[in-house]
PDB file of C-alpha atoms in Angstrom:
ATOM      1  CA  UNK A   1       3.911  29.145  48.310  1.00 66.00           C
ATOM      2  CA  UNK A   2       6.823  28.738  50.858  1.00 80.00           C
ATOM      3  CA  UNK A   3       9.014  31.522  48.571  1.00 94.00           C
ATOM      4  CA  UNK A   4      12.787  30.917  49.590  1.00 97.00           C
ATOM      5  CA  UNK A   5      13.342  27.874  52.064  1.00 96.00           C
ATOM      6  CA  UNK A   6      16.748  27.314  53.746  1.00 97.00           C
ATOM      7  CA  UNK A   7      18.192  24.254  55.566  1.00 95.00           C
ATOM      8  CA  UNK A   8      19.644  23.571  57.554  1.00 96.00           C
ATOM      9  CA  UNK A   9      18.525  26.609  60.226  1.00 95.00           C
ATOM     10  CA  UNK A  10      21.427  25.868  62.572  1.00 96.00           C
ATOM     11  CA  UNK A  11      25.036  23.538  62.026  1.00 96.00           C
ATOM     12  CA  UNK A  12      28.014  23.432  64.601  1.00 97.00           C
ATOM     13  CA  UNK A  13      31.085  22.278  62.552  1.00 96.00           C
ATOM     14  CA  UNK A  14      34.720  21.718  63.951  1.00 97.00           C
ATOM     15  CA  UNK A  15      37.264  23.167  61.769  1.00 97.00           C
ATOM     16  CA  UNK A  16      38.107  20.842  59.045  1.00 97.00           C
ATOM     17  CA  UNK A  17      34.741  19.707  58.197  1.00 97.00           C
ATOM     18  CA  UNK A  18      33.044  20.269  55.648  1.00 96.00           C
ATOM     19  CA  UNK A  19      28.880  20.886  54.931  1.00 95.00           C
ATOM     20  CA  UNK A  20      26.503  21.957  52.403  1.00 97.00           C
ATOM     21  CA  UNK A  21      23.560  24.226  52.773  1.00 97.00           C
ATOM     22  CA  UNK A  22      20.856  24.090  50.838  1.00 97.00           C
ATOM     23  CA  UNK A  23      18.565  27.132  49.139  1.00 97.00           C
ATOM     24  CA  UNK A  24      15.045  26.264  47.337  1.00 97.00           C
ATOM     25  CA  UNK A  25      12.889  28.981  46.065  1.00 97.00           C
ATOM     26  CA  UNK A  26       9.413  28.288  44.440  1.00 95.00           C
ATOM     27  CA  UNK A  27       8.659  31.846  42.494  1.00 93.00           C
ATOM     28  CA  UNK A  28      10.405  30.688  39.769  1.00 92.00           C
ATOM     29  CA  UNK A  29      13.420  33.130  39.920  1.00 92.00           C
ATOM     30  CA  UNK A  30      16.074  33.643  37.727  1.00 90.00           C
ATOM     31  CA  UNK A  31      18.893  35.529  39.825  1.00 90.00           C
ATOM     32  CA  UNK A  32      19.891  33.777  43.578  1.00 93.00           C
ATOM     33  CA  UNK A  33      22.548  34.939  46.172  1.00 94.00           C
ATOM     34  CA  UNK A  34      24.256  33.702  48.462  1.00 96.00           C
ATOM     35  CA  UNK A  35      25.174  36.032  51.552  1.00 96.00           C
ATOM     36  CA  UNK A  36      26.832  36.012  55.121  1.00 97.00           C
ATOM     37  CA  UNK A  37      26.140  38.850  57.558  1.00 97.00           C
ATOM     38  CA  UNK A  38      28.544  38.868  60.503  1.00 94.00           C
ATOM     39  CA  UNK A  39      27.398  41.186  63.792  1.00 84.00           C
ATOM     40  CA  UNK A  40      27.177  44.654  63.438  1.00 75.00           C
ATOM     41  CA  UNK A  41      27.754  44.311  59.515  1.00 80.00           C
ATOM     42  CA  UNK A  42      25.690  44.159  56.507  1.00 87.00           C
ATOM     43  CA  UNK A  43      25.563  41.433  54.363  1.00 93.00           C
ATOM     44  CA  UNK A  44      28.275  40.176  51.972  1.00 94.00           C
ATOM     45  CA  UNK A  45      27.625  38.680  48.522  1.00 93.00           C
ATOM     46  CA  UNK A  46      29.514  35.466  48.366  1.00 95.00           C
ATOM     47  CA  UNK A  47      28.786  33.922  45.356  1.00 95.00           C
ATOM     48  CA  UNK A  48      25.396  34.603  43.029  1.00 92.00           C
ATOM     49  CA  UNK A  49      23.915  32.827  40.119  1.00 93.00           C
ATOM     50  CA  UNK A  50      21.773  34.305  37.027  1.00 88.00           C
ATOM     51  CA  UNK A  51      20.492  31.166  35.910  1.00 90.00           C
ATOM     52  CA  UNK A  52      20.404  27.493  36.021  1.00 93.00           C
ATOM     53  CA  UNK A  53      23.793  26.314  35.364  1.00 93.00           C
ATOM     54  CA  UNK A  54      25.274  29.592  35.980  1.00 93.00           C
ATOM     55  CA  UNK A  55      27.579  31.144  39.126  1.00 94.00           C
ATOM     56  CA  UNK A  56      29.951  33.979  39.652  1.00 92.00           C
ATOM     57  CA  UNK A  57      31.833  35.112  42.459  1.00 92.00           C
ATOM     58  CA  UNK A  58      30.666  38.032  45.003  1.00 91.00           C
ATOM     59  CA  UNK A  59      32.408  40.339  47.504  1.00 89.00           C
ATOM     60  CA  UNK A  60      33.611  37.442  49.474  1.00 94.00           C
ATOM     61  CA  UNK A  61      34.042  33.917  47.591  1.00 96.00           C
ATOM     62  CA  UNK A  62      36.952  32.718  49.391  1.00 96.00           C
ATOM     63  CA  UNK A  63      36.607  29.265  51.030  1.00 96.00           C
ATOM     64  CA  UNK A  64      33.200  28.822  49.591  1.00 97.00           C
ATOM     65  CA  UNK A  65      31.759  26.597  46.285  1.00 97.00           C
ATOM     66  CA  UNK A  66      28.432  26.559  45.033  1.00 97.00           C
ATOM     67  CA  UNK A  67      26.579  24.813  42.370  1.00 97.00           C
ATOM     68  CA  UNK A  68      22.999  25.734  40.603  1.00 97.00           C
ATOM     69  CA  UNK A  69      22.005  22.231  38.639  1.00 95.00           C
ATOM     70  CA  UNK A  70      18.441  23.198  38.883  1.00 95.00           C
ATOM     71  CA  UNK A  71      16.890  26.599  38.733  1.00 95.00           C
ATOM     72  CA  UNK A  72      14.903  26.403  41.992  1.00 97.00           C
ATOM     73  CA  UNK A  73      18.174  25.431  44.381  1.00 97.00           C
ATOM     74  CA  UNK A  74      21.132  27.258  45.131  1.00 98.00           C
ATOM     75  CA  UNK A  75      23.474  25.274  47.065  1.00 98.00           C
ATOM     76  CA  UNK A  76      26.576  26.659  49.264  1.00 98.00           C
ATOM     77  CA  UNK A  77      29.237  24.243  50.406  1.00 97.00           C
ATOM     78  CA  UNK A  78      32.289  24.623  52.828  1.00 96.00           C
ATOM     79  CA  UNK A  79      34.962  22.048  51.936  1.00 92.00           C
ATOM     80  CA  UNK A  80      36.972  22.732  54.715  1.00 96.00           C
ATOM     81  CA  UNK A  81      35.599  24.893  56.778  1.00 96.00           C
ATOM     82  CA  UNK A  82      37.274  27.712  59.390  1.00 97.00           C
ATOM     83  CA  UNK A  83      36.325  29.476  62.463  1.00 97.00           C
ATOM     84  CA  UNK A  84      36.424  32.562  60.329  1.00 96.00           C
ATOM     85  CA  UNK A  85      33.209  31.313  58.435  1.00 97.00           C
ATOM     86  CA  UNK A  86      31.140  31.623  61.690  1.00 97.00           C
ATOM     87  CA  UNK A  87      28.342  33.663  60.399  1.00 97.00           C
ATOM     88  CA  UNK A  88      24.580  34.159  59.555  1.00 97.00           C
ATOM     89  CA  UNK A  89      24.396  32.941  55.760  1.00 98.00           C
ATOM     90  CA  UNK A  90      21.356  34.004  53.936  1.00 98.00           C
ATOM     91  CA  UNK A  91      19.633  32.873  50.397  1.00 97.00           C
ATOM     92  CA  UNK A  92      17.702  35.254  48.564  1.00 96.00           C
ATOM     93  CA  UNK A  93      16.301  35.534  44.995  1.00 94.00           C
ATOM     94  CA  UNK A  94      15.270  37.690  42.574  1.00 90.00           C
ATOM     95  CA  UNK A  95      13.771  38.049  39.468  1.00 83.00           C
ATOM     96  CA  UNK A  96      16.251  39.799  36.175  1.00 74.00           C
ATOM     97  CA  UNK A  97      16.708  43.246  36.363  1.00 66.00           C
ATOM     98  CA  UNK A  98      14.050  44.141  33.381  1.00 65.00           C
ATOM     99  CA  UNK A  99      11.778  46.350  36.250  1.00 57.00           C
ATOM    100  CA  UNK A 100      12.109  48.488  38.787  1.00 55.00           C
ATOM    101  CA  UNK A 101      10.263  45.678  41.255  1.00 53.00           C
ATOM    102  CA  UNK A 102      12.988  43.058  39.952  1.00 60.00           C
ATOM    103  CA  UNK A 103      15.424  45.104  42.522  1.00 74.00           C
ATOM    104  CA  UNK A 104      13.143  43.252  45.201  1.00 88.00           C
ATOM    105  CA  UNK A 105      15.371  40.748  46.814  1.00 92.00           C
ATOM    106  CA  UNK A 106      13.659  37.546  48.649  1.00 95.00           C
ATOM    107  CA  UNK A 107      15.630  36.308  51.684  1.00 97.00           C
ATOM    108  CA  UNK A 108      15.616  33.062  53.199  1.00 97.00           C
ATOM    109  CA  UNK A 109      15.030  32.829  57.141  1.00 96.00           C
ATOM    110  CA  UNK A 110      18.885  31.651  57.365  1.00 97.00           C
ATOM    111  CA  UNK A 111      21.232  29.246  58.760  1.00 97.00           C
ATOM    112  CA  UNK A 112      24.074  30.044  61.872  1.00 97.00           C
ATOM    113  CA  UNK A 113      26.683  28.892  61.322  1.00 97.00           C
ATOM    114  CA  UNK A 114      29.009  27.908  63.805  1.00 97.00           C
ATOM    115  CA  UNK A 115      33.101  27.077  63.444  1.00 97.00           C
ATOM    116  CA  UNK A 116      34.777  25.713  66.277  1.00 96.00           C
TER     117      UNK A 116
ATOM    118  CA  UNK B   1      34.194  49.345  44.457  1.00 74.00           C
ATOM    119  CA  UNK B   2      30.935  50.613  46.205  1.00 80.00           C
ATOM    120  CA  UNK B   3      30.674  51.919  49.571  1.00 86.00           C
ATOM    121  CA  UNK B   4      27.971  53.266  51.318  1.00 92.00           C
ATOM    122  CA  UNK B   5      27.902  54.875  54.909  1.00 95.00           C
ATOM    123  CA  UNK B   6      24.843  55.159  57.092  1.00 96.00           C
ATOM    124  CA  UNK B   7      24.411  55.497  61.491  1.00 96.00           C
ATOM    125  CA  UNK B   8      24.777  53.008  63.156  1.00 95.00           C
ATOM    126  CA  UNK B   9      22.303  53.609  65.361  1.00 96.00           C
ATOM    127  CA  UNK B  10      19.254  55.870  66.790  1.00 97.00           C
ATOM    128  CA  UNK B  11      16.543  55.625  69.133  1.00 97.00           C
ATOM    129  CA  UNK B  12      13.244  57.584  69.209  1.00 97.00           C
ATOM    130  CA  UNK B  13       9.823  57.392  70.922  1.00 97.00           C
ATOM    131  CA  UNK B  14       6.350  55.646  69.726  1.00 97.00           C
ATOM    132  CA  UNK B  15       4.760  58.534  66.920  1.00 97.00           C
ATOM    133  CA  UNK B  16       8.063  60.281  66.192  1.00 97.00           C
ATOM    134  CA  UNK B  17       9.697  60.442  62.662  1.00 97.00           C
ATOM    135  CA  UNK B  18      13.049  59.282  62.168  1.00 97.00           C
ATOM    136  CA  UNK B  19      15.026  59.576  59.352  1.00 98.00           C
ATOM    137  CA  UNK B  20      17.953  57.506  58.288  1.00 98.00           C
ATOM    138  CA  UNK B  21      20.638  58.743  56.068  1.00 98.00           C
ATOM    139  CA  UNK B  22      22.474  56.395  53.705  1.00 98.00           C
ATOM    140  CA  UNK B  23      25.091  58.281  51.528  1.00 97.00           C
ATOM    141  CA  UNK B  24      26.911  56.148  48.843  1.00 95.00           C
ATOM    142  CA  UNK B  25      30.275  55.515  46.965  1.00 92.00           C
ATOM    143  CA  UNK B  26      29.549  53.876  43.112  1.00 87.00           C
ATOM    144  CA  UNK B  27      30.512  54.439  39.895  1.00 84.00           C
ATOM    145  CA  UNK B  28      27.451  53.834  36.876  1.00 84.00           C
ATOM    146  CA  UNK B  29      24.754  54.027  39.558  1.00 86.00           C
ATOM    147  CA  UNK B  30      21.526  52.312  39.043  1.00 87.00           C
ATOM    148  CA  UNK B  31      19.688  52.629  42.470  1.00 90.00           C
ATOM    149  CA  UNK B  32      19.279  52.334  46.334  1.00 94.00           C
ATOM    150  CA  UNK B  33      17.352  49.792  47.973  1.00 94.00           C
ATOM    151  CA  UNK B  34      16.243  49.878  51.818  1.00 96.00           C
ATOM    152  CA  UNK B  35      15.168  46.366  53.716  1.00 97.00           C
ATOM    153  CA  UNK B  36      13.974  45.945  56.949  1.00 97.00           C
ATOM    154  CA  UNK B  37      15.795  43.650  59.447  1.00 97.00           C
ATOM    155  CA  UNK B  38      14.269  42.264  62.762  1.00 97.00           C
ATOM    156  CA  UNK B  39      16.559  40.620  65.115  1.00 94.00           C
ATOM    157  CA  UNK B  40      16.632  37.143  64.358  1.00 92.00           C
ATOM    158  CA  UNK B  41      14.676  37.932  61.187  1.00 94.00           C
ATOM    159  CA  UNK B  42      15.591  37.446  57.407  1.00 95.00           C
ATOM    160  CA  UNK B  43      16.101  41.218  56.117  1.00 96.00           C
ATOM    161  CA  UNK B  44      12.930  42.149  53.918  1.00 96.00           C
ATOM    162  CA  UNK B  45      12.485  44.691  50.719  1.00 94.00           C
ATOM    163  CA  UNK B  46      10.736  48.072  51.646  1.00 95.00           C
ATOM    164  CA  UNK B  47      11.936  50.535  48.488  1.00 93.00           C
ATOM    165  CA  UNK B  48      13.722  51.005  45.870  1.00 92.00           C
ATOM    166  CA  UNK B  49      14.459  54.844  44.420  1.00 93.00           C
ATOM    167  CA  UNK B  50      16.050  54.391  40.920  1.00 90.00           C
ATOM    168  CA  UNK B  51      14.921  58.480  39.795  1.00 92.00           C
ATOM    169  CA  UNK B  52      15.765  61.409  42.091  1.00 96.00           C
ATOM    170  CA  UNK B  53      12.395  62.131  44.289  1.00 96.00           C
ATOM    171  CA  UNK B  54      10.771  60.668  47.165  1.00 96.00           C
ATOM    172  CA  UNK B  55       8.544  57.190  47.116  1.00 93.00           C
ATOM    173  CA  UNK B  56       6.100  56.700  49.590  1.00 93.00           C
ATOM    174  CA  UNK B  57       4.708  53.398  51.063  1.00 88.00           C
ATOM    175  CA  UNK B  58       2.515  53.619  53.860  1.00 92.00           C
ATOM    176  CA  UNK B  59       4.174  55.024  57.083  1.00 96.00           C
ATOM    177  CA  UNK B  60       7.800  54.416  55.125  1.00 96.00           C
ATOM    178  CA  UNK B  61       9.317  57.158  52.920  1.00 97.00           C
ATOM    179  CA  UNK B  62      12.665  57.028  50.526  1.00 97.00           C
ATOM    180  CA  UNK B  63      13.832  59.277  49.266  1.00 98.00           C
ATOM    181  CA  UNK B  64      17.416  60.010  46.626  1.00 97.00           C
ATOM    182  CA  UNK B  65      19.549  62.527  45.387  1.00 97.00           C
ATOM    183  CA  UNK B  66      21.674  61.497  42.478  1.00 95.00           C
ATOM    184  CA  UNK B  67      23.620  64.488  42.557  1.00 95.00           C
ATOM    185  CA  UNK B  68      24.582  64.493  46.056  1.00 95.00           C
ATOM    186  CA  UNK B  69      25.079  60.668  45.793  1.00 95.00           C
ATOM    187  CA  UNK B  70      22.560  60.493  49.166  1.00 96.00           C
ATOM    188  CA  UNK B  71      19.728  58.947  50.003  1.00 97.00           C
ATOM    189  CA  UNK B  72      17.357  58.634  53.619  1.00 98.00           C
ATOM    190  CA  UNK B  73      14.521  56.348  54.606  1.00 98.00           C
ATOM    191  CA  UNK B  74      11.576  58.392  57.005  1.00 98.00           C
ATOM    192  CA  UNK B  75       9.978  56.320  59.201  1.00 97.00           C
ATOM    193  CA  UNK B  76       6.829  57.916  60.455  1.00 97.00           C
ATOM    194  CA  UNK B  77       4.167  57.896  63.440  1.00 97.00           C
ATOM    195  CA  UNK B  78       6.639  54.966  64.606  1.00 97.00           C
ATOM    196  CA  UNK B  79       5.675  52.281  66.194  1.00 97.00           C
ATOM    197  CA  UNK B  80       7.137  49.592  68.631  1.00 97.00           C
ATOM    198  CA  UNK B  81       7.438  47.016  65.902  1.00 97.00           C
ATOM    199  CA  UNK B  82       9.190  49.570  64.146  1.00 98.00           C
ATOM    200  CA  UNK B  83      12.173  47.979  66.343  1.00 98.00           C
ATOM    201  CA  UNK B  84      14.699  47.143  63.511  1.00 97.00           C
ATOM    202  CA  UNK B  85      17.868  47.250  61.394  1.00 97.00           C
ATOM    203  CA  UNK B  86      17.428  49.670  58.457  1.00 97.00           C
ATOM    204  CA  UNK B  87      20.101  48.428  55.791  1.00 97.00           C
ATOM    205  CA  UNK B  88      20.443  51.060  52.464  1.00 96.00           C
ATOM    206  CA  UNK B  89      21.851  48.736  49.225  1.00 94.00           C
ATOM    207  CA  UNK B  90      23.483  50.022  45.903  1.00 92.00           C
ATOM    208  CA  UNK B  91      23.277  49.042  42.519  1.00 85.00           C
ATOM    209  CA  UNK B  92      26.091  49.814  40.534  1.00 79.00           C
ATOM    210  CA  UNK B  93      28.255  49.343  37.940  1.00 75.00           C
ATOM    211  CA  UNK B  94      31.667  49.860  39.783  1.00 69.00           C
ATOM    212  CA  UNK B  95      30.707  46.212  41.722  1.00 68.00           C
ATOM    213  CA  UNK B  96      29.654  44.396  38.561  1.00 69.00           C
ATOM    214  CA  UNK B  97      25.914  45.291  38.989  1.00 71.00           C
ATOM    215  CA  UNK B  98      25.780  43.626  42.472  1.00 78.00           C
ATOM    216  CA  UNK B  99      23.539  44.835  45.510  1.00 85.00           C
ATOM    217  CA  UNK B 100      26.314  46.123  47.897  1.00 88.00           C
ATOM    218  CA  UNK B 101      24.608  46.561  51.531  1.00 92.00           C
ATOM    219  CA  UNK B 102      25.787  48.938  54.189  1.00 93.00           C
ATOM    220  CA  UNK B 103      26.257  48.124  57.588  1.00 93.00           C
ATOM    221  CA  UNK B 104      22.410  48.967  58.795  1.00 95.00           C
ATOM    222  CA  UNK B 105      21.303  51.398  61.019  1.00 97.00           C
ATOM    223  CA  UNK B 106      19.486  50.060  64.569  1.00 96.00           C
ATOM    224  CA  UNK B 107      16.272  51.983  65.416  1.00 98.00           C
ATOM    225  CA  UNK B 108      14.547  51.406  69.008  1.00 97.00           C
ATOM    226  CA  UNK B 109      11.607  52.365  69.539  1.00 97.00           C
ATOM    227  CA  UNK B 110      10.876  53.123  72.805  1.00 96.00           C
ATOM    228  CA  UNK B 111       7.282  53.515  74.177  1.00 94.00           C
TER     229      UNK B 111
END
């Protein structure tokens, strides 16, 4: 039970490029995120998704696509990406908000980003 | 939106108490959440106060006031893996149900 698994851990990109990151979670969860946390910050909801074919936009969406084509993965994708997008991004998941333990985010170990 | 303001920082000594303060901005409030973020770390789940009152897990306290839109996490008989960023989150309707995090609070532990 490896819970939420990102990859990759660490990507240098020039500005430009573009690159997809990858979320898997194996709990079965409905709800996954999508965050960045930048230093000295908390972290910022970029895009989330309440279901399998589902997304919606967060706090900070600009610059950034995702896609949910099966419930388990949660993928985040830079088409062309900026120096401003240098960041920690971290995948979490969570079951619906029926219970008081459903507010119990899961967080990947997350991927640094770098934008040069 | 939501807002939420907490200290950035504090330091205290193995076995102290420290207590965090988180107070919040939200309209249609559902709850606060606290995780626990070592450096280099994912951030983790510790509590979750969705009633006024305090919730106790282990060594780790929350506790909420409604009312006073204010909430604090109590970290007791600390310990040097203790060592982390405290982040307070907010559920509420004014950001479309979304967990909004605050900037964290850094705790050092110091022996």
């Amino acid at each position: 039970n490896a819970g939420v698994t990102q990859t990759p851990k660490f990507r240098v990109l020039k500005t430009g490029q573009s690159m997809t990151l990858l979320c898997a979670q194996d709990m079965n969860h409905e709800y996954m995120y999508w965050y960045r946390q930048d230093p000295g910050m908390g972290l910022r909801l970029i895009h989330y998704s309440v279901g399998e074919g589902t997304t919606a936009k967060g706090e900070v969406p600009d610059g950034y696509n995702v896609s949910r084509l099966k419930k388990q993965n949660f993928l985040l994708g830079l088409e062309s990406a900026a120096p401003s997008q240098t960041s920690v991004y971290f995948c979490a998941s969570s079951l619906p908000r029926k219970h008081r333990l459903d507010e119990k985010l899961f967080f990947g170990s997350g991927t640094q980003l770098s934008v040069l | 939106g939501q807002s939420l303001e907490q200290p950035s920082e504090v330091t205290a000594v193995e076995g102290a108490i420290v207590q965090i303060n988180c107070t919040y901005q939200t309209s249609g409030f559902y709850g606060l959440s606290w995780y626990q973020q070592h450096d280099g770390g994912a951030p983790t789940f510790l509590s979750y106060n969705g009633l006024d009152g305090l919730e106790e897990t282990g060594r780790f306290s929350s506790f909420l006031s409604r009312s006073d839109s204010y909430g604090y996490l109590l970290l007791q008989e600390l310990q040097m893996k203790d060592s982390a960023s405290y982040f307070c989150a907010v559920r509420g309707r004014a950001a479309g149900n979304k967990l909004t995090f605050g900037g964290g609070t850094r705790v050092l532990v110091k022996p």
